[in-house]
Amino acid sequence: MQKTFYIETDKLNAFIKQLAQNHTVFTPQLKGPNFTKETDYSYQEFSGAADLIFNPYRCVEPLKSFFTHPKECVSEYFTSQKTVVEVNKTVIFGVKSCDLAGHKVQDFVFLEGVEVDTLYRTRRENIILI
């Protein structure tokens, strides 16, 4: 269920710091100390030391990398043990509208297709997009 909330800009840092107490928070940051281009942003874990960046460009890292990983063990053959993947409560701040539009396609494929991807659904339920 999608909900919309509003907050004053001067209270946003305090809000994100409060979220970071119980969630892993990712915010757009310059990709590295040697990068000077304005477009070199990536999602990095929020440390609380720096203020939030309202970047004009989308992050280089795609949003889908939080939901589907290129390689991970989800099952083992010839064993009765279930592979349990730990999913942390996560908040991703600074998501652009183009990423949200692309994410709708990913939701359709993994949640509304012939089969539901339970690992994707678990991650989707534990990630808040801001």
PDB file of C-alpha atoms in Angstrom:
ATOM      1  CA  MET A   1       0.000   0.000   0.000  1.00  0.00           C
ATOM      2  CA  GLN A   2       1.494   3.295  -1.093  1.00  0.00           C
ATOM      3  CA  LYS A   3       1.373   6.225   1.326  1.00  0.00           C
ATOM      4  CA  THR A   4       2.573   9.801   0.886  1.00  0.00           C
ATOM      5  CA  PHE A   5       3.968  11.871   3.755  1.00  0.00           C
ATOM      6  CA  TYR A   6       5.566  15.313   3.890  1.00  0.00           C
ATOM      7  CA  ILE A   7       8.331  16.661   6.150  1.00  0.00           C
ATOM      8  CA  GLU A   8      10.087  19.990   6.557  1.00  0.00           C
ATOM      9  CA  THR A   9      13.580  20.068   5.058  1.00  0.00           C
ATOM     10  CA  ASP A  10      15.286  21.126   8.304  1.00  0.00           C
ATOM     11  CA  LYS A  11      13.843  18.073  10.097  1.00  0.00           C
ATOM     12  CA  LEU A  12      14.832  15.566   7.427  1.00  0.00           C
ATOM     13  CA  ASN A  13      18.331  14.779   8.787  1.00  0.00           C
ATOM     14  CA  ALA A  14      16.908  14.076  12.249  1.00  0.00           C
ATOM     15  CA  PHE A  15      14.273  11.825  10.681  1.00  0.00           C
ATOM     16  CA  ILE A  16      16.858   9.833   8.718  1.00  0.00           C
ATOM     17  CA  LYS A  17      19.061   9.500  11.837  1.00  0.00           C
ATOM     18  CA  GLN A  18      16.065   8.175  13.732  1.00  0.00           C
ATOM     19  CA  LEU A  19      15.348   5.649  10.952  1.00  0.00           C
ATOM     20  CA  ALA A  20      18.997   4.546  11.060  1.00  0.00           C
ATOM     21  CA  GLN A  21      18.542   3.312  14.622  1.00  0.00           C
ATOM     22  CA  ASN A  22      16.367   0.387  13.452  1.00  0.00           C
ATOM     23  CA  HIS A  23      17.069   0.214   9.716  1.00  0.00           C
ATOM     24  CA  THR A  24      20.014   0.172   7.373  1.00  0.00           C
ATOM     25  CA  VAL A  25      19.724   3.493   5.542  1.00  0.00           C
ATOM     26  CA  PHE A  26      21.246   4.122   2.113  1.00  0.00           C
ATOM     27  CA  THR A  27      21.570   7.649   0.725  1.00  0.00           C
ATOM     28  CA  PRO A  28      23.078   9.095  -2.472  1.00  0.00           C
ATOM     29  CA  GLN A  29      26.714  10.063  -1.921  1.00  0.00           C
ATOM     30  CA  LEU A  30      29.545  11.002  -4.251  1.00  0.00           C
ATOM     31  CA  LYS A  31      30.947   7.749  -5.573  1.00  0.00           C
ATOM     32  CA  GLY A  32      34.381   8.236  -4.031  1.00  0.00           C
ATOM     33  CA  PRO A  33      36.743  10.865  -2.678  1.00  0.00           C
ATOM     34  CA  ASN A  34      38.504  11.206  -6.044  1.00  0.00           C
ATOM     35  CA  PHE A  35      35.340  11.691  -8.079  1.00  0.00           C
ATOM     36  CA  THR A  36      34.485  15.268  -8.891  1.00  0.00           C
ATOM     37  CA  LYS A  37      31.791  14.877 -11.531  1.00  0.00           C
ATOM     38  CA  GLU A  38      28.343  15.845 -10.287  1.00  0.00           C
ATOM     39  CA  THR A  39      26.864  12.732 -11.851  1.00  0.00           C
ATOM     40  CA  ASP A  40      28.977  10.223  -9.923  1.00  0.00           C
ATOM     41  CA  TYR A  41      26.550   9.252  -7.151  1.00  0.00           C
ATOM     42  CA  SER A  42      26.009   5.834  -5.646  1.00  0.00           C
ATOM     43  CA  TYR A  43      23.907   4.538  -2.767  1.00  0.00           C
ATOM     44  CA  GLN A  44      26.056   4.239   0.337  1.00  0.00           C
ATOM     45  CA  GLU A  45      25.147   3.402   3.891  1.00  0.00           C
ATOM     46  CA  PHE A  46      24.227   6.532   5.830  1.00  0.00           C
ATOM     47  CA  SER A  47      26.830   7.287   8.481  1.00  0.00           C
ATOM     48  CA  GLY A  48      25.161  10.297  10.052  1.00  0.00           C
ATOM     49  CA  ALA A  49      28.352  12.322   9.757  1.00  0.00           C
ATOM     50  CA  ALA A  50      27.340  14.181   6.603  1.00  0.00           C
ATOM     51  CA  ASP A  51      24.096  15.865   5.677  1.00  0.00           C
ATOM     52  CA  LEU A  52      21.821  14.353   3.085  1.00  0.00           C
ATOM     53  CA  ILE A  53      22.570  15.187  -0.521  1.00  0.00           C
ATOM     54  CA  PHE A  54      19.731  16.179  -2.817  1.00  0.00           C
ATOM     55  CA  ASN A  55      21.470  15.076  -5.988  1.00  0.00           C
ATOM     56  CA  PRO A  56      20.047  16.266  -9.292  1.00  0.00           C
ATOM     57  CA  TYR A  57      21.036  13.013 -11.050  1.00  0.00           C
ATOM     58  CA  ARG A  58      20.073   9.419 -10.426  1.00  0.00           C
ATOM     59  CA  CYS A  59      22.610   7.128  -8.790  1.00  0.00           C
ATOM     60  CA  VAL A  60      24.851   5.044 -11.002  1.00  0.00           C
ATOM     61  CA  GLU A  61      23.870   1.924  -9.073  1.00  0.00           C
ATOM     62  CA  PRO A  62      20.450   0.657 -10.180  1.00  0.00           C
ATOM     63  CA  LEU A  63      17.679   0.322  -7.619  1.00  0.00           C
ATOM     64  CA  LYS A  64      17.143  -3.311  -8.600  1.00  0.00           C
ATOM     65  CA  SER A  65      20.511  -4.252  -7.059  1.00  0.00           C
ATOM     66  CA  PHE A  66      18.858  -4.048  -3.631  1.00  0.00           C
ATOM     67  CA  PHE A  67      16.206  -6.587  -4.616  1.00  0.00           C
ATOM     68  CA  THR A  68      17.932  -9.054  -6.936  1.00  0.00           C
ATOM     69  CA  HIS A  69      21.583  -9.984  -6.694  1.00  0.00           C
ATOM     70  CA  PRO A  70      23.684 -11.209  -9.621  1.00  0.00           C
ATOM     71  CA  LYS A  71      24.743 -14.327  -7.745  1.00  0.00           C
ATOM     72  CA  GLU A  72      23.501 -15.824  -4.491  1.00  0.00           C
ATOM     73  CA  CYS A  73      22.747 -19.250  -3.056  1.00  0.00           C
ATOM     74  CA  VAL A  74      19.004 -19.720  -2.699  1.00  0.00           C
ATOM     75  CA  SER A  75      18.859 -23.508  -2.561  1.00  0.00           C
ATOM     76  CA  GLU A  76      21.020 -26.622  -2.268  1.00  0.00           C
ATOM     77  CA  TYR A  77      20.508 -29.970  -3.968  1.00  0.00           C
ATOM     78  CA  PHE A  78      20.247 -33.182  -1.994  1.00  0.00           C
ATOM     79  CA  THR A  79      19.595 -31.636   1.380  1.00  0.00           C
ATOM     80  CA  SER A  80      16.505 -31.321   3.517  1.00  0.00           C
ATOM     81  CA  GLN A  81      17.676 -28.081   5.113  1.00  0.00           C
ATOM     82  CA  LYS A  82      16.097 -24.898   3.891  1.00  0.00           C
ATOM     83  CA  THR A  83      18.384 -22.044   2.935  1.00  0.00           C
ATOM     84  CA  VAL A  84      17.292 -19.006   4.919  1.00  0.00           C
ATOM     85  CA  VAL A  85      18.353 -15.631   3.606  1.00  0.00           C
ATOM     86  CA  GLU A  86      18.469 -12.903   6.238  1.00  0.00           C
ATOM     87  CA  VAL A  87      16.765  -9.716   5.062  1.00  0.00           C
ATOM     88  CA  ASN A  88      17.492  -6.550   7.009  1.00  0.00           C
ATOM     89  CA  LYS A  89      15.046  -3.694   7.349  1.00  0.00           C
ATOM     90  CA  THR A  90      16.336  -1.137   4.848  1.00  0.00           C
ATOM     91  CA  VAL A  91      15.497   2.437   3.835  1.00  0.00           C
ATOM     92  CA  ILE A  92      16.678   3.805   0.485  1.00  0.00           C
ATOM     93  CA  PHE A  93      16.602   7.596   0.369  1.00  0.00           C
ATOM     94  CA  GLY A  94      16.759   9.712  -2.785  1.00  0.00           C
ATOM     95  CA  VAL A  95      15.082   7.332  -5.219  1.00  0.00           C
ATOM     96  CA  LYS A  96      14.296   9.082  -8.515  1.00  0.00           C
ATOM     97  CA  SER A  97      10.988   8.772 -10.365  1.00  0.00           C
ATOM     98  CA  CYS A  98      12.630   6.980 -13.310  1.00  0.00           C
ATOM     99  CA  ASP A  99      13.884   4.279 -10.916  1.00  0.00           C
ATOM    100  CA  LEU A 100      10.401   3.935  -9.441  1.00  0.00           C
ATOM    101  CA  ALA A 101       8.902   3.514 -12.915  1.00  0.00           C
ATOM    102  CA  GLY A 102      11.419   0.776 -13.714  1.00  0.00           C
ATOM    103  CA  HIS A 103      10.785  -0.822 -10.345  1.00  0.00           C
ATOM    104  CA  LYS A 104       7.097  -1.234 -11.217  1.00  0.00           C
ATOM    105  CA  VAL A 105       8.163  -3.506 -14.072  1.00  0.00           C
ATOM    106  CA  GLN A 106      10.321  -5.545 -11.713  1.00  0.00           C
ATOM    107  CA  ASP A 107       7.407  -5.842  -9.254  1.00  0.00           C
ATOM    108  CA  PHE A 108       5.168  -7.074 -12.076  1.00  0.00           C
ATOM    109  CA  VAL A 109       7.672  -9.734 -13.168  1.00  0.00           C
ATOM    110  CA  PHE A 110       8.538 -11.076  -9.722  1.00  0.00           C
ATOM    111  CA  LEU A 111       5.255 -10.561  -7.843  1.00  0.00           C
ATOM    112  CA  GLU A 112       2.476 -10.789 -10.403  1.00  0.00           C
ATOM    113  CA  GLY A 113       3.870 -13.306 -12.870  1.00  0.00           C
ATOM    114  CA  VAL A 114       3.127 -17.006 -13.163  1.00  0.00           C
ATOM    115  CA  GLU A 115       5.214 -17.715 -10.053  1.00  0.00           C
ATOM    116  CA  VAL A 116       5.924 -15.346  -7.174  1.00  0.00           C
ATOM    117  CA  ASP A 117       9.582 -14.997  -6.210  1.00  0.00           C
ATOM    118  CA  THR A 118       9.425 -15.339  -2.424  1.00  0.00           C
ATOM    119  CA  LEU A 119      12.916 -13.949  -1.847  1.00  0.00           C
ATOM    120  CA  TYR A 120      12.102 -10.850  -3.904  1.00  0.00           C
ATOM    121  CA  ARG A 121       8.790 -10.451  -2.064  1.00  0.00           C
ATOM    122  CA  THR A 122      10.543 -10.694   1.318  1.00  0.00           C
ATOM    123  CA  ARG A 123      13.071  -8.030   0.301  1.00  0.00           C
ATOM    124  CA  ARG A 124      10.312  -5.835  -1.130  1.00  0.00           C
ATOM    125  CA  GLU A 125       8.365  -6.022   2.125  1.00  0.00           C
ATOM    126  CA  ASN A 126      11.454  -5.023   4.151  1.00  0.00           C
ATOM    127  CA  ILE A 127      12.629  -2.070   2.047  1.00  0.00           C
ATOM    128  CA  ILE A 128      11.203   1.435   2.283  1.00  0.00           C
ATOM    129  CA  LEU A 129      11.780   3.752  -0.692  1.00  0.00           C
ATOM    130  CA  ILE A 130      11.961   7.508  -0.064  1.00  0.00           C
TER     131      ILE A 130
END
